[in-house]
Tab-separated table of C-alpha atoms and ligand atoms in Angstrom:
chain	number	residue	atom	x	y	z
A	255	MET	CA	-35.292	-77.554	-38.294
A	256	PRO	CA	-32.583	-76.002	-40.481
A	257	ILE	CA	-29.041	-77.174	-39.850
A	258	ASP	CA	-27.160	-74.786	-37.655
A	259	LEU	CA	-23.389	-74.777	-37.136
A	260	ASN	CA	-24.091	-73.161	-33.761
A	261	ALA	CA	-24.348	-76.670	-32.326
A	262	HIS	CA	-20.588	-76.943	-32.894
A	263	LEU	CA	-19.442	-73.328	-33.051
A	264	PRO	CA	-21.600	-71.377	-30.571
A	265	GLY	CA	-22.482	-67.897	-31.780
A	266	VAL	CA	-21.192	-68.503	-35.318
A	267	SER	CA	-22.739	-66.202	-37.926
A	268	ARG	CA	-25.172	-67.364	-40.643
A	269	VAL	CA	-22.934	-65.734	-43.287
A	270	ALA	CA	-19.188	-66.394	-43.597
A	271	LEU	CA	-16.477	-64.308	-45.218
A	272	GLY	CA	-14.355	-66.167	-47.764
A	273	CYS	CA	-10.765	-64.944	-47.874
A	274	MET	CA	-9.771	-66.438	-51.238
A	275	HIS	CA	-9.075	-63.015	-52.730
A	276	PHE	CA	-6.878	-61.711	-49.901
A	277	GLY	CA	-3.503	-60.855	-51.397
A	278	ALA	CA	-4.645	-61.807	-54.900
A	279	ARG	CA	-5.066	-58.321	-56.270
A	280	GLN	CA	-1.569	-57.050	-55.669
A	281	ALA	CA	-2.559	-53.918	-53.797
A	282	GLY	CA	1.094	-52.896	-53.855
A	283	SER	CA	3.201	-53.537	-50.788
A	284	GLU	CA	2.597	-56.351	-48.334
A	285	ALA	CA	1.490	-53.720	-45.800
A	286	ALA	CA	-1.118	-52.389	-48.245
A	287	GLU	CA	-2.461	-55.913	-48.801
A	288	VAL	CA	-2.693	-56.534	-45.062
A	289	ALA	CA	-4.438	-53.171	-44.585
A	290	ALA	CA	-6.983	-53.969	-47.334
A	291	ALA	CA	-7.698	-57.397	-45.823
A	292	ASP	CA	-7.882	-55.867	-42.354
A	293	ALA	CA	-10.588	-53.447	-43.554
A	294	ALA	CA	-12.582	-56.404	-44.915
A	295	VAL	CA	-12.202	-58.401	-41.691
A	296	ARG	CA	-13.225	-55.374	-39.605
A	297	ALA	CA	-16.255	-54.698	-41.795
A	298	ALA	CA	-17.294	-58.334	-41.431
A	299	LEU	CA	-16.900	-58.447	-37.654
A	300	ASP	CA	-18.671	-55.116	-37.211
A	301	ALA	CA	-21.552	-56.385	-39.343
A	302	GLY	CA	-21.879	-59.600	-37.303
A	303	ILE	CA	-19.942	-61.966	-39.614
A	304	ASN	CA	-17.491	-63.976	-37.523
A	305	LEU	CA	-16.637	-67.054	-39.608
A	306	PHE	CA	-13.661	-66.713	-41.972
A	307	ASP	CA	-13.074	-69.255	-44.729
A	308	HIS	CA	-9.610	-70.092	-46.041
A	309	ALA	CA	-7.735	-72.805	-47.915
A	310	ASP	CA	-4.035	-73.469	-47.958
A	311	ILE	CA	-4.155	-73.199	-51.752
A	312	TYR	CA	-5.575	-69.650	-51.876
A	313	VAL	CA	-2.979	-67.450	-53.546
A	314	ARG	CA	-0.594	-70.323	-52.734
A	315	GLY	CA	-0.708	-69.678	-48.987
A	316	ARG	CA	-0.626	-65.910	-49.263
A	317	ALA	CA	-4.286	-65.424	-48.267
A	318	GLU	CA	-3.658	-67.300	-45.004
A	319	SER	CA	-0.400	-65.383	-44.382
A	320	ILE	CA	-2.123	-62.029	-44.812
A	321	PHE	CA	-4.870	-63.106	-42.414
A	322	GLY	CA	-2.149	-64.297	-40.016
A	323	ALA	CA	-0.555	-60.857	-40.088
A	324	ILE	CA	-3.886	-59.353	-39.017
A	325	ILE	CA	-4.131	-61.762	-36.089
A	326	LYS	CA	-0.510	-61.142	-35.140
A	327	ASN	CA	-1.076	-57.371	-35.113
A	328	GLN	CA	-4.319	-57.666	-33.119
A	329	PRO	CA	-4.306	-60.954	-31.172
A	330	ALA	CA	-7.550	-60.085	-29.354
A	331	LEU	CA	-9.411	-60.429	-32.668
A	332	ARG	CA	-8.818	-64.177	-32.669
A	333	ASP	CA	-11.281	-64.730	-29.817
A	334	ARG	CA	-13.993	-62.866	-31.722
A	335	MET	CA	-13.790	-65.108	-34.775
A	336	TYR	CA	-14.042	-68.645	-36.045
A	337	VAL	CA	-11.428	-69.670	-38.607
A	338	GLN	CA	-11.866	-72.508	-41.051
A	339	THR	CA	-9.431	-73.680	-43.680
A	340	LYS	CA	-9.138	-76.463	-46.214
A	341	CYS	CA	-6.449	-78.873	-47.312
A	342	GLY	CA	-5.948	-81.507	-49.965
A	343	LEU	CA	-5.384	-79.472	-53.127
A	344	VAL	CA	-1.752	-79.458	-54.134
A	345	ALA	CA	-0.653	-76.928	-56.715
A	346	GLU	CA	1.948	-78.464	-58.926
A	347	ALA	CA	2.884	-78.147	-62.538
A	348	LEU	CA	1.908	-81.623	-63.708
A	349	GLY	CA	1.475	-81.090	-67.396
A	350	GLY	CA	0.869	-77.398	-67.572
A	351	GLN	CA	0.677	-74.308	-65.444
A	352	GLY	CA	-2.003	-74.187	-62.806
A	353	ASP	CA	-2.578	-77.945	-62.623
A	354	TYR	CA	-3.567	-79.543	-59.349
A	355	ARG	CA	-3.367	-82.894	-57.795
A	356	TYR	CA	-5.121	-84.046	-54.642
A	357	ASP	CA	-3.629	-85.451	-51.478
A	358	LEU	CA	-5.745	-86.554	-48.548
A	359	SER	CA	-3.176	-88.948	-47.125
A	360	ARG	CA	-2.674	-88.864	-43.363
A	361	GLN	CA	0.779	-87.389	-43.765
A	362	HIS	CA	-0.384	-84.646	-46.073
A	363	ILE	CA	-3.360	-83.639	-43.917
A	364	MET	CA	-1.142	-83.428	-40.809
A	365	ALA	CA	1.566	-81.417	-42.571
A	366	ALA	CA	-0.955	-79.120	-44.266
A	367	VAL	CA	-2.569	-78.241	-40.935
A	368	ASP	CA	0.788	-77.404	-39.368
A	369	ALA	CA	1.601	-75.165	-42.331
A	370	SER	CA	-1.805	-73.428	-42.148
A	371	LEU	CA	-1.470	-72.887	-38.396
A	372	ALA	CA	1.908	-71.246	-38.956
A	373	ARG	CA	0.638	-68.992	-41.732
A	374	LEU	CA	-2.555	-68.078	-39.873
A	375	GLN	CA	-0.521	-67.384	-36.712
A	376	THR	CA	-3.052	-69.179	-34.552
A	377	GLY	CA	-2.892	-72.132	-32.215
A	378	TRP	CA	-6.047	-73.806	-33.513
A	379	ILE	CA	-8.344	-74.112	-36.494
A	380	ASP	CA	-12.041	-74.160	-35.668
A	381	LEU	CA	-13.093	-76.155	-38.703
A	382	LEU	CA	-10.940	-78.069	-41.193
A	383	LEU	CA	-12.485	-79.027	-44.541
A	384	LEU	CA	-11.166	-81.584	-47.027
A	385	HIS	CA	-11.140	-79.404	-50.133
A	386	ARG	CA	-12.076	-81.890	-52.838
A	387	PRO	CA	-12.385	-85.689	-52.950
A	388	ASP	CA	-9.071	-87.457	-53.540
A	389	PRO	CA	-9.708	-90.753	-55.408
A	390	LEU	CA	-6.766	-92.290	-53.518
A	391	MET	CA	-8.140	-91.261	-50.105
A	392	GLN	CA	-8.207	-94.024	-47.504
A	393	ARG	CA	-10.761	-93.301	-44.833
A	394	ASP	CA	-8.824	-94.956	-42.010
A	395	GLU	CA	-5.921	-92.617	-42.705
A	396	VAL	CA	-8.218	-89.614	-42.686
A	397	ALA	CA	-9.729	-90.826	-39.403
A	398	GLU	CA	-6.283	-91.189	-37.855
A	399	ALA	CA	-5.262	-87.712	-38.968
A	400	PHE	CA	-8.486	-86.154	-37.635
A	401	THR	CA	-8.128	-87.841	-34.253
A	402	LYS	CA	-4.498	-86.793	-33.883
A	403	LEU	CA	-5.292	-83.221	-34.879
A	404	ARG	CA	-8.238	-83.021	-32.505
A	405	ASP	CA	-6.328	-84.610	-29.599
A	406	ALA	CA	-3.433	-82.187	-30.148
A	407	GLY	CA	-5.903	-79.265	-29.961
A	408	LYS	CA	-4.954	-78.163	-33.474
A	409	VAL	CA	-8.391	-78.627	-35.068
A	410	ARG	CA	-11.749	-78.498	-33.293
A	411	HIS	CA	-14.180	-79.720	-35.967
A	412	PHE	CA	-14.029	-81.365	-39.372
A	413	GLY	CA	-15.944	-81.224	-42.624
A	414	VAL	CA	-15.594	-81.572	-46.371
A	415	SER	CA	-16.102	-79.609	-49.557
A	416	ASN	CA	-17.346	-80.606	-53.004
A	417	MET	CA	-18.346	-84.083	-51.846
A	418	ARG	CA	-21.546	-85.955	-52.557
A	419	ALA	CA	-23.655	-87.913	-50.125
A	420	ALA	CA	-22.076	-91.300	-50.866
A	421	GLN	CA	-18.617	-89.928	-50.099
A	422	LEU	CA	-19.819	-88.317	-46.875
A	423	ARG	CA	-21.468	-91.529	-45.706
A	424	TRP	CA	-18.444	-93.645	-46.593
A	425	LEU	CA	-16.021	-91.313	-44.842
A	426	GLN	CA	-18.217	-90.758	-41.807
A	427	LYS	CA	-18.319	-94.496	-41.045
A	428	ALA	CA	-14.608	-94.476	-40.219
A	429	LEU	CA	-14.528	-91.230	-38.247
A	430	GLY	CA	-14.669	-90.750	-34.511
A	431	GLN	CA	-16.187	-87.285	-34.912
A	432	PRO	CA	-19.013	-85.931	-37.062
A	433	LEU	CA	-18.501	-84.219	-40.401
A	434	VAL	CA	-20.188	-80.924	-39.612
A	435	ALA	CA	-20.037	-79.087	-42.957
A	436	ASN	CA	-19.973	-79.612	-46.710
A	437	GLN	CA	-19.000	-76.583	-48.814
A	438	MET	CA	-20.510	-76.652	-52.311
A	439	GLU	CA	-21.094	-74.183	-55.130
A	440	MET	CA	-24.645	-72.906	-54.647
A	441	SER	CA	-26.314	-69.724	-55.834
A	442	LEU	CA	-29.247	-68.429	-57.792
A	443	LEU	CA	-27.123	-68.982	-60.908
A	444	SER	CA	-25.642	-72.306	-59.816
A	445	ARG	CA	-28.784	-74.237	-58.967
A	446	HIS	CA	-27.948	-77.905	-59.572
A	447	TRP	CA	-28.546	-78.654	-55.891
A	448	LEU	CA	-32.151	-77.530	-56.359
A	449	GLU	CA	-32.835	-78.403	-59.973
A	450	GLN	CA	-32.047	-82.036	-59.434
A	451	ASP	CA	-35.065	-82.441	-57.150
A	452	VAL	CA	-37.337	-80.116	-59.080
A	453	CYS	CA	-36.562	-81.757	-62.432
A	454	PHE	CA	-36.654	-85.355	-61.212
A	455	ASN	CA	-38.630	-87.493	-63.649
A	456	HIS	CA	-38.638	-84.710	-66.227
A	457	ALA	CA	-36.631	-84.138	-69.419
A	458	GLN	CA	-35.190	-80.893	-68.005
A	459	GLY	CA	-33.303	-83.066	-65.485
A	460	ALA	CA	-30.933	-84.233	-68.240
A	461	GLU	CA	-29.076	-80.917	-68.112
A	462	VAL	CA	-28.618	-80.924	-64.367
A	463	LEU	CA	-25.337	-81.881	-62.692
A	464	GLU	CA	-25.457	-84.948	-60.497
A	465	TRP	CA	-25.955	-83.973	-56.864
A	466	SER	CA	-27.489	-87.391	-56.048
A	467	ASP	CA	-29.055	-87.144	-52.591
A	468	THR	CA	-26.435	-84.748	-51.236
A	469	LEU	CA	-28.848	-81.955	-50.323
A	470	HIS	CA	-31.139	-84.277	-48.376
A	471	HIS	CA	-28.331	-86.260	-46.836
A	472	CYS	CA	-26.838	-83.067	-45.408
A	473	MET	CA	-30.230	-81.920	-44.139
A	474	ASP	CA	-30.885	-85.305	-42.576
A	475	ALA	CA	-27.450	-85.890	-41.068
A	476	GLY	CA	-27.024	-82.378	-39.644
A	477	VAL	CA	-24.236	-81.417	-42.057
A	478	GLN	CA	-24.086	-77.642	-42.586
A	479	LEU	CA	-24.219	-76.819	-46.291
A	480	GLN	CA	-21.952	-73.889	-46.966
A	481	ALA	CA	-22.387	-72.142	-50.314
A	482	TRP	CA	-19.304	-71.030	-52.177
A	483	GLY	CA	-19.791	-68.515	-54.980
A	484	PRO	CA	-23.108	-67.396	-53.415
A	485	LEU	CA	-23.061	-63.960	-55.077
A	486	ALA	CA	-22.429	-65.547	-58.477
A	487	GLN	CA	-19.455	-63.164	-58.636
A	488	GLY	CA	-21.834	-60.187	-58.617
A	489	ARG	CA	-23.683	-61.094	-61.823
A	490	LEU	CA	-27.022	-60.548	-60.059
A	491	SER	CA	-26.091	-57.392	-58.236
A	492	GLY	CA	-24.271	-55.068	-60.613
A	493	ALA	CA	-21.496	-56.945	-62.412
A	494	SER	CA	-22.044	-57.558	-66.128
A	495	GLN	CA	-24.433	-60.331	-67.157
A	496	ALA	CA	-23.915	-62.739	-70.012
A	497	ASP	CA	-27.415	-63.923	-70.890
A	498	ALA	CA	-31.076	-62.948	-70.911
A	499	ALA	CA	-32.080	-65.118	-67.930
A	500	THR	CA	-29.334	-63.607	-65.781
A	501	ARG	CA	-30.423	-60.117	-66.822
A	502	ALA	CA	-34.046	-60.948	-65.970
A	503	ALA	CA	-33.001	-62.387	-62.608
A	504	SER	CA	-30.908	-59.351	-61.767
A	505	GLU	CA	-33.831	-57.074	-62.644
A	506	MET	CA	-36.002	-59.144	-60.291
A	507	VAL	CA	-33.310	-58.878	-57.598
A	508	ALA	CA	-33.273	-55.086	-58.027
A	509	ALA	CA	-37.086	-54.845	-57.859
A	510	ILE	CA	-37.307	-56.911	-54.664
A	511	ALA	CA	-34.383	-55.006	-53.134
A	512	ASP	CA	-36.254	-51.732	-53.825
A	513	GLU	CA	-39.471	-53.128	-52.399
A	514	LEU	CA	-37.777	-54.290	-49.182
A	515	GLY	CA	-35.393	-51.329	-48.969
A	516	VAL	CA	-32.293	-53.533	-48.767
A	517	PRO	CA	-29.144	-53.891	-50.915
A	518	ARG	CA	-29.296	-56.260	-53.899
A	519	GLU	CA	-26.671	-58.538	-52.341
A	520	ALA	CA	-29.005	-59.109	-49.399
A	521	VAL	CA	-31.708	-60.390	-51.757
A	522	VAL	CA	-29.284	-62.667	-53.638
A	523	LEU	CA	-28.060	-64.237	-50.384
A	524	GLY	CA	-31.508	-64.118	-48.773
A	525	TRP	CA	-32.780	-66.363	-51.575
A	526	LEU	CA	-30.249	-69.064	-50.624
A	527	MET	CA	-30.824	-68.620	-46.911
A	528	HIS	CA	-34.594	-68.956	-47.300
A	529	HIS	CA	-34.206	-72.630	-48.231
A	530	PRO	CA	-35.007	-74.971	-45.314
A	531	ALA	CA	-31.518	-76.528	-45.438
A	532	GLY	CA	-30.214	-73.479	-43.558
A	533	ILE	CA	-27.526	-72.807	-46.187
A	534	GLN	CA	-24.595	-70.698	-44.991
A	535	PRO	CA	-23.285	-68.401	-47.758
A	536	VAL	CA	-19.513	-67.928	-47.892
A	537	ILE	CA	-19.194	-64.545	-49.579
A	538	GLY	CA	-15.973	-63.802	-51.418
A	539	SER	CA	-15.985	-60.025	-51.275
A	540	ALA	CA	-12.974	-58.074	-50.085
A	541	ASP	CA	-14.857	-54.778	-50.343
A	542	PRO	CA	-16.033	-53.437	-46.941
A	543	GLN	CA	-19.075	-51.742	-48.447
A	544	ARG	CA	-20.180	-54.913	-50.242
A	545	ILE	CA	-19.556	-56.972	-47.099
A	546	ARG	CA	-21.922	-54.664	-45.193
A	547	ALA	CA	-24.480	-55.022	-47.994
A	548	CYS	CA	-24.190	-58.816	-47.734
A	549	ALA	CA	-24.632	-58.735	-43.967
A	550	ALA	CA	-28.024	-57.108	-44.510
A	551	ALA	CA	-29.139	-60.574	-45.695
A	552	LEU	CA	-29.247	-61.590	-42.036
A	553	ASP	CA	-32.417	-59.489	-41.654
A	554	VAL	CA	-34.067	-60.106	-45.024
A	555	LYS	CA	-37.389	-61.887	-44.945
A	556	LEU	CA	-38.400	-63.091	-48.400
A	557	THR	CA	-41.879	-64.379	-49.078
A	558	ARG	CA	-42.630	-67.582	-50.979
A	559	GLU	CA	-43.675	-65.319	-53.901
A	560	HIS	CA	-40.321	-63.505	-53.878
A	561	TRP	CA	-38.457	-66.792	-53.728
A	562	TYR	CA	-40.227	-68.306	-56.715
A	563	ALA	CA	-40.095	-65.064	-58.701
A	564	LEU	CA	-36.303	-65.073	-58.336
A	565	TYR	CA	-36.014	-68.776	-59.043
A	566	THR	CA	-38.127	-68.778	-62.186
A	567	ALA	CA	-36.498	-65.600	-63.518
A	568	ALA	CA	-33.044	-67.173	-63.122
A	569	ARG	CA	-34.186	-70.438	-64.751
A	570	GLY	CA	-35.390	-68.542	-67.798
A	571	ARG	CA	-38.103	-71.110	-68.450
A	572	ARG	CA	-41.183	-72.564	-66.806
A	573	LEU	CA	-40.885	-75.045	-64.006
A	574	PRO	CA	-41.653	-78.627	-65.033
B	77	NAP	N1	-14.734	-74.981	-51.614
B	77	NAP	C1	-14.410	-74.582	-52.817
B	77	NAP	O1	-14.084	-75.382	-53.713
B	77	NAP	C2	-14.430	-73.119	-53.123
B	77	NAP	C3	-14.284	-72.634	-54.434
B	77	NAP	C4	-14.315	-71.257	-54.657
B	77	NAP	C5	-14.490	-70.387	-53.587
B	77	NAP	N2	-14.597	-70.873	-52.297
B	77	NAP	C6	-14.828	-69.979	-51.134
B	77	NAP	O2	-16.006	-69.235	-51.384
B	77	NAP	C7	-15.732	-67.832	-51.283
B	77	NAP	C8	-16.617	-67.091	-52.255
B	77	NAP	O3	-16.338	-67.482	-53.580
B	77	NAP	P1	-16.357	-66.454	-54.795
B	77	NAP	O4	-15.478	-65.324	-54.467
B	77	NAP	O5	-16.126	-67.216	-56.027
B	77	NAP	O6	-17.878	-66.044	-54.807
B	77	NAP	P2	-18.838	-64.790	-54.684
B	77	NAP	O7	-19.033	-64.413	-53.269
B	77	NAP	O8	-20.018	-65.201	-55.488
B	77	NAP	O9	-18.131	-63.600	-55.493
B	77	NAP	C9	-17.263	-62.714	-54.887
B	77	NAP	C10	-16.490	-62.010	-55.976
B	77	NAP	O10	-17.418	-61.317	-56.815
B	77	NAP	C11	-17.088	-59.923	-56.813
B	77	NAP	N3	-18.341	-59.156	-56.840
B	77	NAP	C12	-19.411	-59.313	-56.051
B	77	NAP	N4	-20.371	-58.425	-56.376
B	77	NAP	C13	-19.873	-57.673	-57.386
B	77	NAP	C14	-20.401	-56.610	-58.168
B	77	NAP	N5	-21.623	-56.119	-57.967
B	77	NAP	N6	-19.615	-56.073	-59.127
B	77	NAP	C15	-18.374	-56.552	-59.338
B	77	NAP	N7	-17.815	-57.581	-58.629
B	77	NAP	C16	-18.568	-58.134	-57.678
B	77	NAP	C17	-16.320	-59.684	-55.540
B	77	NAP	O11	-15.522	-58.538	-55.684
B	77	NAP	P3	-15.302	-57.499	-54.451
B	77	NAP	O12	-14.185	-58.058	-53.655
B	77	NAP	O13	-14.971	-56.234	-55.167
B	77	NAP	O14	-16.573	-57.418	-53.688
B	77	NAP	C18	-15.533	-60.975	-55.437
B	77	NAP	O15	-14.417	-60.966	-56.307
B	77	NAP	C19	-14.237	-67.705	-51.538
B	77	NAP	O16	-13.675	-66.564	-50.933
B	77	NAP	C20	-13.710	-68.962	-50.902
B	77	NAP	O17	-13.555	-68.757	-49.504
B	77	NAP	C21	-14.585	-72.214	-52.075
């Protein structure tokens, strides 16, 4: 059985809308930015997408604030959506502009959630993710923070992002509640999660990033894999492509989209969603039309032949 966040968030959609670009494009006035984000949120809800992904770091808090303005203007929307956010990345000029450090101390997690709640103008977060592993993280501190946040009604469920199986197992041992999600980069162009298994015991495996047993751990332990960057920033559905394999894959996407009579985005996401892990794409579009095109993935039924045709085209070489 594929993993399904519905066990924790009843009625949650299979596709989520990532809000990382809200407020990032300087649409002009604050009101114009809120209006643009509002159109994206409306398009998502109308198309059946009800999970919204944030992080405190996105546009240095601005993405959450813009979303908060939408909720403040239309409080009834809050009950139609699930909101998740992330903490643990701290933007600071360490040695140069744009550097980060990590902080998953109890104090930081607690303070970050309070700040996100204020910006999002909501009383609770449905799902809190630890954004990236902090080498100084102490699991007992994380456990204490999670319990306090849950008991205070501030956060309902917890998960992680960019963590491998060993980190999940280690952390989970100290926690009083399950880690329900792990958000990772996954797409037809970012295939390490898949290649590692396929290329095991083969020379091609040398070029694959280490996922260890993360995919199978998540499938086995009921951890929802969420895919960030699932559209590969549009490189398979209209944006410019850098290399021959990407061009071949995008031609295959277009052919299958024509055959099925669906938008190209639906094929790109449908490929991820066809995998038995029940992957939940977190699309990063702020364009209402593209969001509707992505939502069409909910109804796409790819065959095994489609799936492998896309996979092998994107690989650009024969399977081992
Ligand atoms: N956990 C993490 O570490 C992590 C890291 C990065 C992102 N995220 C989350 O994942 C979400 C998605 O990430 P993402 O935005 O990198 O991935 P994405 O969904 O693969 O790409 C979305 C971006 O590609 C553009 N795009 C899509 N199709 C296009 C086309 N045909 N032509 C031109 N542009 C096109 C979109 O522009 P339009 O707005 O014009 O559609 C948008 O800027 C984020 O919003 C965030 O919530 C998480």
